[in-house]
Amino acid sequence: MVLDPFTLLVLTSAMAAASALYLAAEWSSVRERSLLLWSAGFAIIAVGSVLALLRSSGHVLIGIWFPNGMLIAAHWLFLAGVARFTRTRLTRAWWLLVAVWLVMLFLPDEPWWSKAMLGIQSLLIAVITLRAGLLLRPHGGALSLGAAQLRFVLLAHGLFYLAKAGSTLLPDAVVNLASFHGAMILISLVEGVMAIMLLAMSMTGTERHRREERIAQIAARDPLTALDNRRALYLRAPDLLGQASPANPGALLLMDIDHFKQVNDLHGHDAGDRLLVALSDLIRGALPHGALAARLGGDEFVIMLRNVSGAAAQALGQDLREAFAQQARLMFATPEPVSLSIGATLFDQPETELSHWLKRADEALYASKRKGRDRMELAPLTPGRP
C-alpha cells in the first residue's frame, strides 16, 4: 500500500471512527464523561479527515479550513476530557482559541497562506495538547500505567506539533495545503495515524484503571455507613500496627451499641440503620489524622489510633460515648437507654497480629457490659502490666 495523502486520510478517518465507537462503548458501561469527550474528539477527526479529501477538488473552505478547525476542536475535546478526568476546571481563556482560529478566515489568499494556516493551526494544537499532558501529573502519588502512557503520548504529540509549527518558519519549507505538497504534511499525516491509535489505547487504559480502583474502594467500604468493612480493616491495620512501639503505642477501640435490638423491634430496621449511620458520622468526625475506623458487622465498630496514650484514647472514647447517648435519646424513645459500650487496648508490638488485639479489646468490651454498659474499659498494655 502506497502511503500517499489520500490513503493516509482514509486510514485516519477509519481509525478515528473506530476509536470513537470503542470509547463510546466504554462510556456506556463506565459512564465517565471524559470517555464521552474523547469519543467526540475522535468522531470529529473522522469527519474532518473525510472533508479533507475534498481539497484536491478545489473546495478550499470545506476541504482545508473546516477540517483544520475540526482538528483543533478535537484536541480541545481531548483537553476537556483530561480536565474532567483530573477534576480540573479549565479557565474561560481557552475559549479564546476559537477567536484566534476565526481570524484565519480573513487572511489574504497569498503564496504564504498555506504556511500561515499550517503554522497557526499547529501552534494551537501544540498548546492545547501540551496543556492536556501537563494536567496528568502525579498529585500525592504515582500515576496509573494508563494515565502515565496518556501523559507521554499527549506530550510527544504536542511537541511534534510545536516542531511542525516551527518548521513553517523555515525559508525553504514547501507547504501547499491544497495539493498536500510538502514533506511536513506527509509526516504529519503519518504521525496522526500513529497518534490516534496510541491515544485511544491509553485513554481506555486510563479510565479502566480508575474503574478498577473504584471497584476496589466499593469492595472495601461498608455499604450502609461508608466506613471501612472487615476486609479493609485487616488489609490496612498492619500498617498502623507496624508503626507501634513501646515508646509510641497505638490504641484499638471496639464499640458495641447497648440495647440496639430495642430500636429495631420498636421502630423498625430502617430506624436501626439510621442509628448506625449516626454513630458512623460521629466516629468519622472524631477521627484524628492517620486513624482508621471500620464497621465489623451489625452494631460493632472499631477505631485504631496511632501514637496515642491511654488517657487520650479514653478521652476520645468517652466523648464518643457521651455524644452518641445524647443523639440516641433525641432520635428514638426506648424502655432501656440506648448507649455505647467500649472496650479498648493499647498495642505496642508491631509483629503481633490484629486478631490478638481484637481479642483483648473484646475482653475489655465484655467487662464494660458486665459493669452496667454505657462505659469504657481500657485493658492494660500487656497482660499483668498496669
Short mmCIF file of C-alpha atoms in Angstrom, two decimals:
data_model
loop_
_atom_site.label_atom_id
_atom_site.label_comp_id
_atom_site.label_asym_id
_atom_site.label_seq_id
_atom_site.Cartn_x
_atom_site.Cartn_y
_atom_site.Cartn_z
CA MET A 1 0.00 0.00 0.00
CA VAL A 2 1.41 3.39 -1.03
CA LEU A 3 1.39 5.93 1.80
CA ASP A 4 0.04 8.81 -0.27
CA PRO A 5 -2.05 11.54 1.39
CA PHE A 6 -5.34 10.05 0.16
CA THR A 7 -4.57 6.62 1.67
CA LEU A 8 -3.38 8.17 4.95
CA LEU A 9 -6.53 10.25 5.26
CA VAL A 10 -8.72 7.21 4.67
CA LEU A 11 -6.75 5.31 7.35
CA THR A 12 -7.03 8.26 9.72
CA SER A 13 -10.78 8.50 9.23
CA ALA A 14 -11.29 4.75 9.71
CA MET A 15 -9.11 4.56 12.84
CA ALA A 16 -10.65 7.70 14.35
CA ALA A 17 -14.17 6.36 13.75
CA ALA A 18 -13.23 3.01 15.31
CA SER A 19 -11.68 4.80 18.31
CA ALA A 20 -14.79 6.95 18.73
CA LEU A 21 -17.05 3.89 18.71
CA TYR A 22 -14.80 1.98 21.09
CA LEU A 23 -14.61 4.81 23.62
CA ALA A 24 -18.36 5.35 23.33
CA ALA A 25 -18.89 1.67 24.10
CA GLU A 26 -16.62 2.01 27.14
CA TRP A 27 -18.58 5.07 28.24
CA SER A 28 -21.87 3.13 28.03
CA SER A 29 -20.61 0.81 30.78
CA VAL A 30 -18.35 3.13 32.81
CA ARG A 31 -20.32 6.39 32.45
CA GLU A 32 -17.24 8.57 32.81
CA ARG A 33 -17.76 11.83 30.93
CA SER A 34 -14.10 12.01 29.94
CA LEU A 35 -14.63 8.95 27.73
CA LEU A 36 -17.55 10.67 26.03
CA LEU A 37 -15.48 13.81 25.38
CA TRP A 38 -12.62 11.79 23.97
CA SER A 39 -15.03 9.79 21.82
CA ALA A 40 -16.50 13.02 20.43
CA GLY A 41 -12.97 14.23 19.64
CA PHE A 42 -12.19 11.14 17.57
CA ALA A 43 -15.57 11.39 15.81
CA ILE A 44 -14.73 14.96 14.77
CA ILE A 45 -11.33 13.81 13.45
CA ALA A 46 -13.06 11.09 11.42
CA VAL A 47 -15.43 13.60 9.80
CA GLY A 48 -12.65 16.14 9.28
CA SER A 49 -10.44 13.58 7.53
CA VAL A 50 -13.23 12.80 5.07
CA LEU A 51 -13.76 16.51 4.37
CA ALA A 52 -10.03 16.97 3.85
CA LEU A 53 -10.26 14.72 0.79
CA LEU A 54 -12.30 17.43 -0.93
CA ARG A 55 -9.46 19.95 -1.02
CA SER A 56 -7.89 18.34 -4.08
CA SER A 57 -11.13 19.20 -5.94
CA GLY A 58 -10.70 22.87 -5.20
CA HIS A 59 -13.07 23.14 -2.21
CA VAL A 60 -10.79 25.30 -0.07
CA LEU A 61 -13.27 26.26 2.64
CA ILE A 62 -14.73 22.79 3.15
CA GLY A 63 -11.55 20.87 2.34
CA ILE A 64 -8.99 22.94 4.25
CA TRP A 65 -10.45 25.42 6.70
CA PHE A 66 -13.18 23.16 8.10
CA PRO A 67 -11.01 20.04 8.61
CA ASN A 68 -8.22 22.06 10.22
CA GLY A 69 -10.68 23.79 12.52
CA MET A 70 -12.25 20.43 13.40
CA LEU A 71 -8.80 19.05 14.24
CA ILE A 72 -8.29 21.89 16.71
CA ALA A 73 -11.77 21.28 18.16
CA ALA A 74 -10.99 17.57 18.56
CA HIS A 75 -7.83 18.30 20.53
CA TRP A 76 -9.77 20.79 22.65
CA LEU A 77 -12.18 17.95 23.49
CA PHE A 78 -9.18 15.79 24.41
CA LEU A 79 -8.09 18.56 26.79
CA ALA A 80 -11.61 18.83 28.21
CA GLY A 81 -11.64 15.06 28.77
CA VAL A 82 -8.33 15.16 30.61
CA ALA A 83 -9.58 18.09 32.71
CA ARG A 84 -12.67 16.07 33.58
CA PHE A 85 -10.54 13.05 34.45
CA THR A 86 -8.22 15.09 36.70
CA ARG A 87 -11.10 17.12 38.20
CA THR A 88 -9.53 20.33 36.88
CA ARG A 89 -11.60 23.36 35.91
CA LEU A 90 -10.48 24.99 32.66
CA THR A 91 -10.49 28.78 32.57
CA ARG A 92 -12.54 30.66 30.02
CA ALA A 93 -9.33 31.86 28.40
CA TRP A 94 -9.17 28.58 26.50
CA TRP A 95 -12.22 29.67 24.51
CA LEU A 96 -10.10 32.46 23.02
CA LEU A 97 -8.53 29.81 20.82
CA VAL A 98 -11.76 29.81 18.83
CA ALA A 99 -11.38 33.54 18.19
CA VAL A 100 -7.77 33.06 17.11
CA TRP A 101 -8.84 30.44 14.60
CA LEU A 102 -11.66 32.62 13.22
CA VAL A 103 -9.08 35.29 12.40
CA MET A 104 -7.68 32.85 9.85
CA LEU A 105 -10.77 33.46 7.69
CA PHE A 106 -9.54 36.96 6.97
CA LEU A 107 -6.01 36.03 5.89
CA PRO A 108 -5.44 37.10 2.27
CA ASP A 109 -5.02 34.40 -0.36
CA GLU A 110 -1.30 34.92 -0.85
CA PRO A 111 1.51 32.45 -1.59
CA TRP A 112 2.37 32.31 2.11
CA TRP A 113 -1.23 31.48 3.07
CA SER A 114 -0.59 27.73 3.40
CA LYS A 115 2.40 28.30 5.67
CA ALA A 116 0.47 30.70 7.90
CA MET A 117 -2.53 28.36 8.10
CA LEU A 118 -0.38 25.33 8.93
CA GLY A 119 1.77 27.25 11.41
CA ILE A 120 -1.09 28.76 13.39
CA GLN A 121 -3.10 25.53 13.39
CA SER A 122 -0.08 23.53 14.56
CA LEU A 123 0.72 26.05 17.30
CA LEU A 124 -2.85 25.98 18.63
CA ILE A 125 -2.91 22.17 18.69
CA ALA A 126 0.51 22.11 20.38
CA VAL A 127 -0.63 24.47 23.15
CA ILE A 128 -3.86 22.51 23.76
CA THR A 129 -2.19 19.09 23.73
CA LEU A 130 0.76 20.07 25.90
CA ARG A 131 -1.63 21.57 28.43
CA ALA A 132 -3.57 18.29 28.48
CA GLY A 133 -0.37 16.32 29.04
CA LEU A 134 0.75 18.60 31.86
CA LEU A 135 -2.61 18.18 33.64
CA LEU A 136 -1.82 14.48 34.01
CA ARG A 137 0.85 14.95 36.63
CA PRO A 138 1.02 12.96 39.87
CA HIS A 139 -0.82 14.51 42.82
CA GLY A 140 0.38 12.88 46.02
CA GLY A 141 1.10 9.55 44.34
CA ALA A 142 2.22 7.83 41.17
CA LEU A 143 0.12 7.92 38.02
CA SER A 144 -1.56 4.74 36.90
CA LEU A 145 0.00 2.98 33.92
CA GLY A 146 -2.76 4.15 31.58
CA ALA A 147 -2.56 7.76 32.78
CA ALA A 148 1.26 7.75 32.50
CA GLN A 149 1.01 6.42 28.94
CA LEU A 150 -1.60 9.04 28.04
CA ARG A 151 0.59 11.79 29.50
CA PHE A 152 3.58 10.61 27.45
CA VAL A 153 1.57 10.34 24.22
CA LEU A 154 -0.01 13.78 24.69
CA LEU A 155 3.32 15.45 25.43
CA ALA A 156 5.02 13.74 22.48
CA HIS A 157 2.09 14.67 20.21
CA GLY A 158 2.16 18.25 21.43
CA LEU A 159 5.92 18.58 20.93
CA PHE A 160 5.54 17.22 17.40
CA TYR A 161 3.01 19.92 16.57
CA LEU A 162 5.25 22.53 18.17
CA ALA A 163 8.10 21.42 15.91
CA LYS A 164 5.66 21.39 12.99
CA ALA A 165 4.70 24.99 13.69
CA GLY A 166 8.36 25.98 13.86
CA SER A 167 9.16 24.24 10.58
CA THR A 168 6.84 26.57 8.68
CA LEU A 169 9.13 29.46 9.57
CA LEU A 170 11.99 27.94 7.60
CA PRO A 171 12.50 29.92 4.39
CA ASP A 172 12.90 26.80 2.21
CA ALA A 173 9.93 24.92 3.67
CA VAL A 174 7.48 23.81 0.99
CA VAL A 175 3.85 23.80 2.14
CA ASN A 176 0.83 23.59 -0.13
CA LEU A 177 -2.31 22.58 1.75
CA ALA A 178 -4.48 22.36 -1.37
CA SER A 179 -2.36 19.69 -3.05
CA PHE A 180 -0.87 18.07 0.08
CA HIS A 181 2.56 19.11 -1.20
CA GLY A 182 5.42 19.25 1.30
CA ALA A 183 7.30 16.71 3.40
CA MET A 184 5.91 18.10 6.65
CA ILE A 185 2.34 17.46 5.53
CA LEU A 186 3.07 13.82 4.73
CA ILE A 187 4.97 13.33 8.00
CA SER A 188 2.06 14.93 9.87
CA LEU A 189 -0.43 12.53 8.30
CA VAL A 190 1.70 9.53 9.29
CA GLU A 191 2.10 10.85 12.83
CA GLY A 192 -1.64 11.43 13.02
CA VAL A 193 -2.42 7.78 12.27
CA MET A 194 0.01 6.63 14.96
CA ALA A 195 -1.24 9.20 17.48
CA ILE A 196 -4.87 8.14 17.08
CA MET A 197 -4.02 4.53 17.86
CA LEU A 198 -1.84 5.38 20.87
CA LEU A 199 -4.24 7.98 22.27
CA ALA A 200 -7.24 5.66 22.06
CA MET A 201 -5.38 2.82 23.77
CA SER A 202 -4.03 4.98 26.60
CA MET A 203 -7.35 6.79 27.13
CA THR A 204 -9.14 3.48 27.54
CA GLY A 205 -6.45 2.19 29.91
CA THR A 206 -6.65 5.36 31.97
CA GLU A 207 -10.38 5.08 32.68
CA ARG A 208 -10.23 1.30 33.06
CA HIS A 209 -7.68 1.69 35.87
CA ARG A 210 -9.90 4.26 37.58
CA ARG A 211 -12.87 1.88 37.28
CA GLU A 212 -10.84 -0.91 38.88
CA GLU A 213 -9.83 1.45 41.69
CA ARG A 214 -13.46 2.39 42.24
CA ILE A 215 -14.49 -1.26 42.36
CA ALA A 216 -11.75 -1.92 44.92
CA GLN A 217 -12.94 1.03 47.00
CA ILE A 218 -16.53 -0.21 46.90
CA ALA A 219 -15.39 -3.67 47.94
CA ALA A 220 -13.57 -2.14 50.93
CA ARG A 221 -16.49 0.03 52.10
CA ASP A 222 -19.41 -0.86 54.30
CA PRO A 223 -22.41 -0.02 52.09
CA LEU A 224 -24.51 1.46 54.90
CA THR A 225 -22.03 3.61 56.84
CA ALA A 226 -19.32 4.15 54.16
CA LEU A 227 -16.70 3.23 56.77
CA ASP A 228 -14.15 0.52 56.02
CA ASN A 229 -15.50 -3.01 56.27
CA ARG A 230 -13.88 -6.00 57.99
CA ARG A 231 -11.88 -6.89 54.88
CA ALA A 232 -10.43 -3.38 54.58
CA LEU A 233 -9.66 -3.34 58.31
CA TYR A 234 -7.49 -6.45 58.03
CA LEU A 235 -5.75 -5.02 54.94
CA ARG A 236 -4.99 -1.60 56.45
CA ALA A 237 -4.38 -2.50 60.09
CA PRO A 238 -0.86 -3.96 59.57
CA ASP A 239 0.43 -0.50 58.59
CA LEU A 240 -0.79 1.00 61.86
CA LEU A 241 0.41 -1.97 63.87
CA GLY A 242 3.83 -1.69 62.23
CA GLN A 243 4.18 1.92 63.41
CA ALA A 244 3.63 0.98 67.06
CA SER A 245 6.43 0.60 69.60
CA PRO A 246 6.72 0.62 73.41
CA ALA A 247 7.63 4.30 73.20
CA ASN A 248 4.77 5.14 70.82
CA PRO A 249 1.90 2.70 71.30
CA GLY A 250 -1.36 2.75 69.38
CA ALA A 251 -4.88 2.11 70.60
CA LEU A 252 -7.73 -0.10 69.40
CA LEU A 253 -11.29 0.71 70.46
CA LEU A 254 -14.04 -1.88 69.99
CA MET A 255 -17.58 -0.45 70.30
CA ASP A 256 -20.99 -2.05 70.62
CA ILE A 257 -24.41 -0.36 70.88
CA ASP A 258 -26.30 -1.17 74.06
CA HIS A 259 -29.97 -2.19 73.63
CA PHE A 260 -29.74 -1.85 69.86
CA LYS A 261 -32.35 -4.60 69.40
CA GLN A 262 -34.96 -2.40 71.07
CA VAL A 263 -34.59 0.20 68.33
CA ASN A 264 -35.19 -2.41 65.63
CA ASP A 265 -38.11 -4.01 67.48
CA LEU A 266 -39.91 -0.80 68.39
CA HIS A 267 -39.08 1.50 65.46
CA GLY A 268 -38.15 -0.85 62.62
CA HIS A 269 -34.93 -1.83 60.94
CA ASP A 270 -34.80 1.42 58.99
CA ALA A 271 -34.54 3.23 62.33
CA GLY A 272 -31.71 0.88 63.32
CA ASP A 273 -29.90 1.73 60.10
CA ARG A 274 -30.27 5.44 60.78
CA LEU A 275 -28.80 4.94 64.24
CA LEU A 276 -25.81 3.09 62.77
CA VAL A 277 -25.27 5.89 60.27
CA ALA A 278 -25.46 8.47 63.08
CA LEU A 279 -22.79 6.61 65.03
CA SER A 280 -20.56 6.27 61.97
CA ASP A 281 -20.84 10.04 61.39
CA LEU A 282 -19.79 10.70 64.99
CA ILE A 283 -16.85 8.31 64.60
CA ARG A 284 -15.79 9.90 61.33
CA GLY A 285 -15.89 13.36 62.87
CA ALA A 286 -13.82 12.30 65.90
CA LEU A 287 -11.05 10.51 63.98
CA PRO A 288 -7.65 12.18 64.22
CA HIS A 289 -5.27 12.22 61.25
CA GLY A 290 -3.88 8.80 60.40
CA ALA A 291 -6.54 6.88 62.33
CA LEU A 292 -8.66 4.04 60.97
CA ALA A 293 -12.35 3.27 61.53
CA ALA A 294 -14.34 0.25 60.39
CA ARG A 295 -17.66 -1.48 60.89
CA LEU A 296 -17.10 -5.12 61.78
CA GLY A 297 -20.74 -6.00 61.22
CA GLY A 298 -24.07 -5.50 62.97
CA ASP A 299 -23.62 -2.80 65.59
CA GLU A 300 -19.88 -3.40 66.21
CA PHE A 301 -17.34 -0.75 65.22
CA VAL A 302 -13.57 -0.48 65.52
CA ILE A 303 -11.27 2.52 65.77
CA MET A 304 -7.48 2.23 65.53
CA LEU A 305 -5.34 5.16 66.67
CA ARG A 306 -1.62 5.63 66.23
CA ASN A 307 0.89 7.18 68.63
CA VAL A 308 -1.62 7.78 71.43
CA SER A 309 -1.57 7.50 75.19
CA GLY A 310 -4.09 5.60 77.24
CA ALA A 311 -5.52 8.85 78.59
CA ALA A 312 -6.00 10.27 75.09
CA ALA A 313 -7.67 7.05 73.89
CA GLN A 314 -10.02 7.11 76.90
CA ALA A 315 -10.86 10.77 76.28
CA LEU A 316 -11.81 10.09 72.66
CA GLY A 317 -13.89 7.06 73.66
CA GLN A 318 -15.71 8.93 76.43
CA ASP A 319 -16.51 11.84 74.10
CA LEU A 320 -17.94 9.42 71.55
CA ARG A 321 -19.94 7.59 74.19
CA GLU A 322 -21.49 10.77 75.59
CA ALA A 323 -22.24 12.25 72.16
CA PHE A 324 -23.86 9.04 70.95
CA ALA A 325 -26.02 8.58 74.07
CA GLN A 326 -27.33 12.11 73.70
CA GLN A 327 -28.09 11.70 69.99
CA ALA A 328 -29.77 8.30 70.51
CA ARG A 329 -32.08 9.83 73.15
CA LEU A 330 -33.13 12.53 70.69
CA MET A 331 -33.71 10.08 67.85
CA PHE A 332 -35.68 7.24 69.48
CA ALA A 333 -37.51 6.53 72.73
CA THR A 334 -36.78 3.09 74.22
CA PRO A 335 -37.51 1.44 77.61
CA GLU A 336 -33.80 0.97 78.22
CA PRO A 337 -31.39 3.78 77.27
CA VAL A 338 -29.51 3.21 74.01
CA SER A 339 -25.86 3.81 74.75
CA LEU A 340 -22.35 2.76 73.76
CA SER A 341 -20.07 0.27 75.45
CA ILE A 342 -16.40 0.43 74.54
CA GLY A 343 -13.53 -1.95 75.13
CA ALA A 344 -10.05 -0.67 74.35
CA THR A 345 -6.48 -1.83 74.41
CA LEU A 346 -3.14 -0.23 73.69
CA PHE A 347 -0.81 -2.05 71.30
CA ASP A 348 2.95 -1.70 71.15
CA GLN A 349 4.11 -4.91 69.46
CA PRO A 350 4.23 -4.43 65.65
CA GLU A 351 4.77 -8.14 64.99
CA THR A 352 1.54 -9.14 66.76
CA GLU A 353 -1.47 -9.77 64.53
CA LEU A 354 -4.68 -7.75 64.58
CA SER A 355 -6.72 -10.71 65.85
CA HIS A 356 -4.72 -10.67 69.12
CA TRP A 357 -5.59 -7.03 69.82
CA LEU A 358 -9.21 -7.51 68.78
CA LYS A 359 -9.48 -10.34 71.29
CA ARG A 360 -8.05 -8.16 74.06
CA ALA A 361 -10.39 -5.28 73.18
CA ASP A 362 -13.31 -7.73 73.07
CA GLU A 363 -12.47 -8.88 76.60
CA ALA A 364 -12.45 -5.25 77.74
CA LEU A 365 -15.77 -4.69 75.95
CA TYR A 366 -17.41 -7.56 77.79
CA ALA A 367 -16.04 -6.17 81.04
CA SER A 368 -17.78 -2.86 80.33
CA LYS A 369 -21.02 -4.77 79.59
CA ARG A 370 -20.78 -6.68 82.87
CA LYS A 371 -20.24 -3.46 84.82
CA GLY A 372 -23.50 -1.96 83.62
CA ARG A 373 -22.95 -0.82 80.00
CA ASP A 374 -22.57 2.79 78.81
CA ARG A 375 -18.93 2.84 79.87
CA MET A 376 -15.43 2.30 78.53
CA GLU A 377 -12.88 -0.22 79.80
CA LEU A 378 -9.20 0.04 78.86
CA ALA A 379 -7.17 -3.16 79.03
CA PRO A 380 -3.55 -2.84 80.20
CA LEU A 381 -0.81 -2.60 77.59
CA THR A 382 0.37 -6.14 78.19
CA PRO A 383 -1.03 -8.87 80.49
CA GLY A 384 -0.09 -8.11 84.07
CA ARG A 385 1.05 -4.60 83.21
CA PRO A 386 -0.89 -1.69 84.81
#
